[in-house]
Coordinates of C-alpha atoms and ligand atoms in Angstrom, one line a residue:
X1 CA -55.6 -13.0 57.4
X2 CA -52.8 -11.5 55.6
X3 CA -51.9 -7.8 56.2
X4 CA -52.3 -6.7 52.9
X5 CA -55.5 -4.7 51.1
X6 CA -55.6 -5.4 48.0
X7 CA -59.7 -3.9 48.7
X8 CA -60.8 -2.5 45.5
X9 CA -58.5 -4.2 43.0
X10 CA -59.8 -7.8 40.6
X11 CA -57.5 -10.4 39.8
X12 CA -58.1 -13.4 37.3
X13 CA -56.4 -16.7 38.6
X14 CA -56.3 -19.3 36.1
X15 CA -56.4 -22.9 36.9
X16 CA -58.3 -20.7 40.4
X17 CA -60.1 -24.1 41.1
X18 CA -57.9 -26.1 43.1
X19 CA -54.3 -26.7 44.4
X20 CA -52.2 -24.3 44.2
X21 CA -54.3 -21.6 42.1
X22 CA -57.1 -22.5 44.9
X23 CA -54.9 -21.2 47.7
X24 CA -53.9 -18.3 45.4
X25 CA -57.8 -17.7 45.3
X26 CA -58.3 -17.5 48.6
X27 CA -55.3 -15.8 49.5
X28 CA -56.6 -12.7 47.4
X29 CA -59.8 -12.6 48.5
X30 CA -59.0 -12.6 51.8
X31 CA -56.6 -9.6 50.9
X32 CA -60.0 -7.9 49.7
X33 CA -59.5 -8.5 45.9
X34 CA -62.9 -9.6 43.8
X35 CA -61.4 -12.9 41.7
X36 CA -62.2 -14.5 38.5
X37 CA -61.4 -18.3 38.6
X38 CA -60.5 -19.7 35.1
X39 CA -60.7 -23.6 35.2
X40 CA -60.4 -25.9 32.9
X41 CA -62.4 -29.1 33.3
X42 CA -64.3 -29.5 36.7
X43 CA -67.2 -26.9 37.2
X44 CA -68.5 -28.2 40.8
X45 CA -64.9 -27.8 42.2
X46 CA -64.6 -24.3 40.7
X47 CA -68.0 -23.2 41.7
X48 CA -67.0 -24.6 45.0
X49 CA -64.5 -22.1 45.3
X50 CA -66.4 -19.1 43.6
X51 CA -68.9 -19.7 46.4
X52 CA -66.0 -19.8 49.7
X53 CA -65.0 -16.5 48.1
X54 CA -68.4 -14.8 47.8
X55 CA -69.0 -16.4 51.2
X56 CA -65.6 -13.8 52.6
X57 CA -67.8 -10.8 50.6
X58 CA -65.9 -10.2 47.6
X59 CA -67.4 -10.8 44.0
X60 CA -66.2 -13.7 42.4
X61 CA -66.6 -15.8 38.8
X62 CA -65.8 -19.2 37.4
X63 CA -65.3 -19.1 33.8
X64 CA -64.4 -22.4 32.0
X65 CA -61.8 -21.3 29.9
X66 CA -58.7 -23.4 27.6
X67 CA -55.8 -20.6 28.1
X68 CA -54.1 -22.5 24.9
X69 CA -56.8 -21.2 22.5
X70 CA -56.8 -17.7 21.7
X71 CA -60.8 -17.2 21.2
X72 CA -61.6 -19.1 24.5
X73 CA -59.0 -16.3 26.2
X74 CA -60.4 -13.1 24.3
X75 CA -63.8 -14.1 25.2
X76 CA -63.1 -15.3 28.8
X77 CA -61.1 -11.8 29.6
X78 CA -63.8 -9.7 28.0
X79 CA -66.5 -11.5 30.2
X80 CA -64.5 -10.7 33.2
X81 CA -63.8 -6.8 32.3
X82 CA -67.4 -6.5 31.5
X83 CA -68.4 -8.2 34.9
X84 CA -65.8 -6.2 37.1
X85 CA -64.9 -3.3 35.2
X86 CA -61.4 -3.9 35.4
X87 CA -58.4 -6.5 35.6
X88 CA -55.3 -5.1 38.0
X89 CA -54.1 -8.6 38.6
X90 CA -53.7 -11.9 36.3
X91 CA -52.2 -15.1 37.7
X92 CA -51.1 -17.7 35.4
X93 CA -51.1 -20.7 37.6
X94 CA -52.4 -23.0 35.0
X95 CA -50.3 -26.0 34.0
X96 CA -50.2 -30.0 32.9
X97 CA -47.5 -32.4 32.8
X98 CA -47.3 -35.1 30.8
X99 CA -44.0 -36.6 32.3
X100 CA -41.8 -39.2 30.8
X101 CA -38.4 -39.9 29.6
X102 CA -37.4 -37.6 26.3
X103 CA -36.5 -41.3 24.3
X104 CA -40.1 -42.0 25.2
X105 CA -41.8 -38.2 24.9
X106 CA -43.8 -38.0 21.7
X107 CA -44.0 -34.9 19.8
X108 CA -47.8 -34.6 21.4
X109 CA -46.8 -35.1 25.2
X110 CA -44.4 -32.0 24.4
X111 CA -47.0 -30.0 22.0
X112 CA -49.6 -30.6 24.8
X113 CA -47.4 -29.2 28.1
X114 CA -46.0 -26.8 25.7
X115 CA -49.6 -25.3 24.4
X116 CA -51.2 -25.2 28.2
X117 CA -48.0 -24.0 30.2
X118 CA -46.4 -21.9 28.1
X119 CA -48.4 -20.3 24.9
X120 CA -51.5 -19.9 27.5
X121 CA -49.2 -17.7 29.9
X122 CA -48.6 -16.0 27.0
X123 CA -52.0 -15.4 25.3
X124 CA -53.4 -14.4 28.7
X125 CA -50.4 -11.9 29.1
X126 CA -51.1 -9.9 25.2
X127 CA -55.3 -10.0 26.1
X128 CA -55.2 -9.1 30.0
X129 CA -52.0 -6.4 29.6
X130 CA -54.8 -4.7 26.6
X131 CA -57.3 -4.1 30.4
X132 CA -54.5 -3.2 32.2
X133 CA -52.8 -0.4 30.2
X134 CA -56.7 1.6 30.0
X135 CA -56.4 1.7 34.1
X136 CA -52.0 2.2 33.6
X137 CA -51.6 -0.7 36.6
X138 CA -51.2 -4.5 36.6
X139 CA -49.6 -7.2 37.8
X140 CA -48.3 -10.3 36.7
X141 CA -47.3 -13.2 38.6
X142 CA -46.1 -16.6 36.3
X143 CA -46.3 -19.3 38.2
X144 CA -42.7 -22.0 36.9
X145 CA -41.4 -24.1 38.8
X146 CA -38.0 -25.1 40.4
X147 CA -37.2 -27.9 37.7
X148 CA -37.4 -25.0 35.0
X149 CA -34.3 -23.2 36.8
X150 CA -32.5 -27.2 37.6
X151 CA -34.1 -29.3 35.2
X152 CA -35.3 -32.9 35.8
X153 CA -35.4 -36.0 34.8
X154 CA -38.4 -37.0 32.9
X155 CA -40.0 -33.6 32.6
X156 CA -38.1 -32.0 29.2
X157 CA -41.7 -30.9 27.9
X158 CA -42.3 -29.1 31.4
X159 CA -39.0 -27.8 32.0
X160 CA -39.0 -26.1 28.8
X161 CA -42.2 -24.5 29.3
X162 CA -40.9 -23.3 32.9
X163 CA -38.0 -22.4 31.5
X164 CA -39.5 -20.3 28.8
X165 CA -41.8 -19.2 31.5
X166 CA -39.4 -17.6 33.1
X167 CA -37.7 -15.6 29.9
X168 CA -41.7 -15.0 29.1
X169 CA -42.1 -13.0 32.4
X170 CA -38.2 -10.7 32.0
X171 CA -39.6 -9.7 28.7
X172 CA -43.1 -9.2 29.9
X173 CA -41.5 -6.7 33.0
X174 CA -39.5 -5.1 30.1
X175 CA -41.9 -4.0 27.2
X176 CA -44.8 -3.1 29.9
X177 CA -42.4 -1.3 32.6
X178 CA -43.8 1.9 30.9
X179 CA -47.3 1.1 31.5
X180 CA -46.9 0.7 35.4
X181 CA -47.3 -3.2 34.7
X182 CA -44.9 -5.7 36.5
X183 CA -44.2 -9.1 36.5
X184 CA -42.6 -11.7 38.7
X185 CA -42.3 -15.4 38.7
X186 CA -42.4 -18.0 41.4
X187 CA -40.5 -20.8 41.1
X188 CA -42.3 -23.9 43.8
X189 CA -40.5 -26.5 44.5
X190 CA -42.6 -29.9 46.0
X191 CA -46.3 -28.7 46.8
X192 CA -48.8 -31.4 48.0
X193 CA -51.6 -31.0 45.4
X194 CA -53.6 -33.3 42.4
X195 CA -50.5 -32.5 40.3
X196 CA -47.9 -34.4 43.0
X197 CA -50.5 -36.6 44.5
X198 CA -49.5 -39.3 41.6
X199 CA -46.1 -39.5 42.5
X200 CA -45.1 -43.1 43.5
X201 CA -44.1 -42.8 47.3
X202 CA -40.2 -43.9 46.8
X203 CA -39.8 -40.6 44.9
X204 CA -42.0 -38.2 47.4
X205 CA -39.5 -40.0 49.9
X206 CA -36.8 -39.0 48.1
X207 CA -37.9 -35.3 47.3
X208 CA -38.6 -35.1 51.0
X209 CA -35.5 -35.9 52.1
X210 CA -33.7 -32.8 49.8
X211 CA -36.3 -30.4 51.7
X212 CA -34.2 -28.3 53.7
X213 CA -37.4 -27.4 55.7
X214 CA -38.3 -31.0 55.8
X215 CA -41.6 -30.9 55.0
X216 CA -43.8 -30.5 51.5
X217 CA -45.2 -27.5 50.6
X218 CA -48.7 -26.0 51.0
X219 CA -50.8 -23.9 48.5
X220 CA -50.5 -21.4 51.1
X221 CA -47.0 -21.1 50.8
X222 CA -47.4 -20.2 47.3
X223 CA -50.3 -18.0 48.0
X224 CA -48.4 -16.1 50.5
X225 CA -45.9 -14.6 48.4
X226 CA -48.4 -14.0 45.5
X227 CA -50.6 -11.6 47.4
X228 CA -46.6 -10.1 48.6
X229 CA -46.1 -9.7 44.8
X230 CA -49.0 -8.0 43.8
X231 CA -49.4 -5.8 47.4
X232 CA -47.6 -2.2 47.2
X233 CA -45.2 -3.7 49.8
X234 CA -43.4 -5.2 46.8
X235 CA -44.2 -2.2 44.0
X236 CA -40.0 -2.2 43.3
X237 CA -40.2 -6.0 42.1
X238 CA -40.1 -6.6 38.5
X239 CA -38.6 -9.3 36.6
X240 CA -37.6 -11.2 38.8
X241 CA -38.4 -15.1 39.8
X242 CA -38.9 -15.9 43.4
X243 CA -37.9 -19.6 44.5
X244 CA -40.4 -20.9 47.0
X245 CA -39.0 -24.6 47.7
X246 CA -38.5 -24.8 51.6
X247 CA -34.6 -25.3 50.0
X248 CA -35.2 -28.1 47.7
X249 CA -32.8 -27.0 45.5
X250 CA -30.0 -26.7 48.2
X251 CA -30.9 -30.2 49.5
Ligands
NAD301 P1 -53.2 -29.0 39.7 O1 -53.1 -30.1 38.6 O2 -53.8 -29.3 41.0 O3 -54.0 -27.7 39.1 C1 -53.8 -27.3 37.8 C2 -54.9 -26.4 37.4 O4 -54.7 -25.9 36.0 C3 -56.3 -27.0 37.4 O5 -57.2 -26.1 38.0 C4 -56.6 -27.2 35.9 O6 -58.0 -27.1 35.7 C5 -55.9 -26.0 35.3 N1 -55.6 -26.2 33.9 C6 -54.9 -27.2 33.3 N2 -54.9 -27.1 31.9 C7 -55.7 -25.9 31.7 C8 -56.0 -25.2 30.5 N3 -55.7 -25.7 29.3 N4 -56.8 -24.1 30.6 C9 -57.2 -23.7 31.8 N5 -56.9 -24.3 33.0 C10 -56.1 -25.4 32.9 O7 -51.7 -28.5 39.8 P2 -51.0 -27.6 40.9 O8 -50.0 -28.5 41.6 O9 -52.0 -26.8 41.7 O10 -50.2 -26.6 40.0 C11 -50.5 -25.3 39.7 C12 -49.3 -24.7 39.0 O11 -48.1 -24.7 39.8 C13 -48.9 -25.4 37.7 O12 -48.5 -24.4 36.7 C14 -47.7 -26.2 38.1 O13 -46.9 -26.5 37.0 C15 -47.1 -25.4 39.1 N6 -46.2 -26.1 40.0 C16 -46.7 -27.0 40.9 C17 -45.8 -27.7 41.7 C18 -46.3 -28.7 42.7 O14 -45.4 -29.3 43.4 N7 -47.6 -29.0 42.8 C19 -44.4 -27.3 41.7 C20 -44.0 -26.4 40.9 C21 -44.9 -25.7 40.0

């Protein structure tokens, strides 16, 4: 259990049903925070994890929800205000990648990362903040990733969309810093989850090998530094991105 009390506040995690926005879950509840899991496809996994969170005594939703369409997000957020009253805390975890080389990417592989990744951080950011501003506290933590600081082969459609991430959450610290609103971003590098499951085993090898802390990272090691961002421990954060890659990027 993490030494943080986040007792009293609610957080909306999307993609809350596994990998990395599963940890995040937890990681909050355990803090003391009621979550809403948004998910986008498999119900039994997120009710799954609705239920492990009930289960530690904190209220808890799963609420199918496509973050790239504006109606689905109005209605989803309004659900959860109405259910808990408030929203102090939104985590946009959710994300696809649709990898290949940009002389094969079609103009759909890079609509499709594009819409999910980046315009859904953003439509959940205008609709949560509107929650946020009637209780003047919330905070926002984007999650990019280390390619959209590097860049990487074969990923131009999600590099740009962790790249614009990252621009998306400055500005987002900027025009709510009046509010009492903040917003970080954390940059993973190599997490063992669905997403880097596919991987072929010649290029884990050589991610591995770049890892400073030789090993791949866990959902907890994103968690972690989640419930650090949204605790009161890090209240003087804003803006910023936070590069959580056991040093792949020095490797
Ligand atoms: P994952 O594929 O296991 O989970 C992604 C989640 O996003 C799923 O719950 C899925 O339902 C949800 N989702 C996808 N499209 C959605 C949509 N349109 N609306 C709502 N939900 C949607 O992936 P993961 O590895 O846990 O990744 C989580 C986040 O971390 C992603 O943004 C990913 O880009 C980022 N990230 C992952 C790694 C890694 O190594 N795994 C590294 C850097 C960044």
């Amino acid at each position: 259990m993490l030494n943080i009390d986040l007792t009293g506040l609610t957080a909306v995690v999307t993609g809350g049903s596994r990998g990395i926005g599963r940890g995040i879950t937890f990681a909050l509840a355990d803090c003391g925070a009621d979550v809403a899991i948004i998910y986008a496809h498999s119900s039994e996994a997120a009710l799954g994890v609705k239920d492990e969170v009930k289960k530690k005594g904190k209220r808890s939703l799963a609420l199918k929800c496509d973050v790239s369409h504006e109606e689905d997000v109005v209605r989803t957020l309004e659900n959860v205000n109405n259910e808990f009253g408030r929203i102090d805390i939104l985590v946009n975890n959710a994300g696809i990648n649709r990898d290949t080389l940009i002389l094969r990417m079609t103009p759909e592989n890079w609509d499709e990362v594009i819409e999910t990744n980046l315009k859904g951080t953003f439509l959940m950011t205008k609709h949560a903040t509107k929650y946020m501003m009637q209780n003047k506290f919330g905070r926002i933590i984007n999650i990019s990733s280390i390619v959209g600081i590097t860049g990487n082969v074969g990923q131009a459609n999600y590099v740009a969309s962790k790249a614009g991430i990252i621009g998306l959450t400055k500005t987002t610290a900027i025009e709510y810093a009046s509010r009492n609103i903040t917003a970080n971003a954390i940059a993973p590098g190599f997490i063992e989850t669905d997403m880097t499951k596919k991987l072929p085993d010649r290029v884990r090898g050589e991610f591995l090998k770049r890892v400073l802390r030789r090993r791949v990272g866990t959902p907890e090691d994103i968690a972690n530094v989640v419930a650090f961002l949204v605790s009161p421990l890090a209240s003087y954060l804003t803006g910023t991105v936070i590069v959580v890659d056991g040093g792949l990027s020095l490797g």
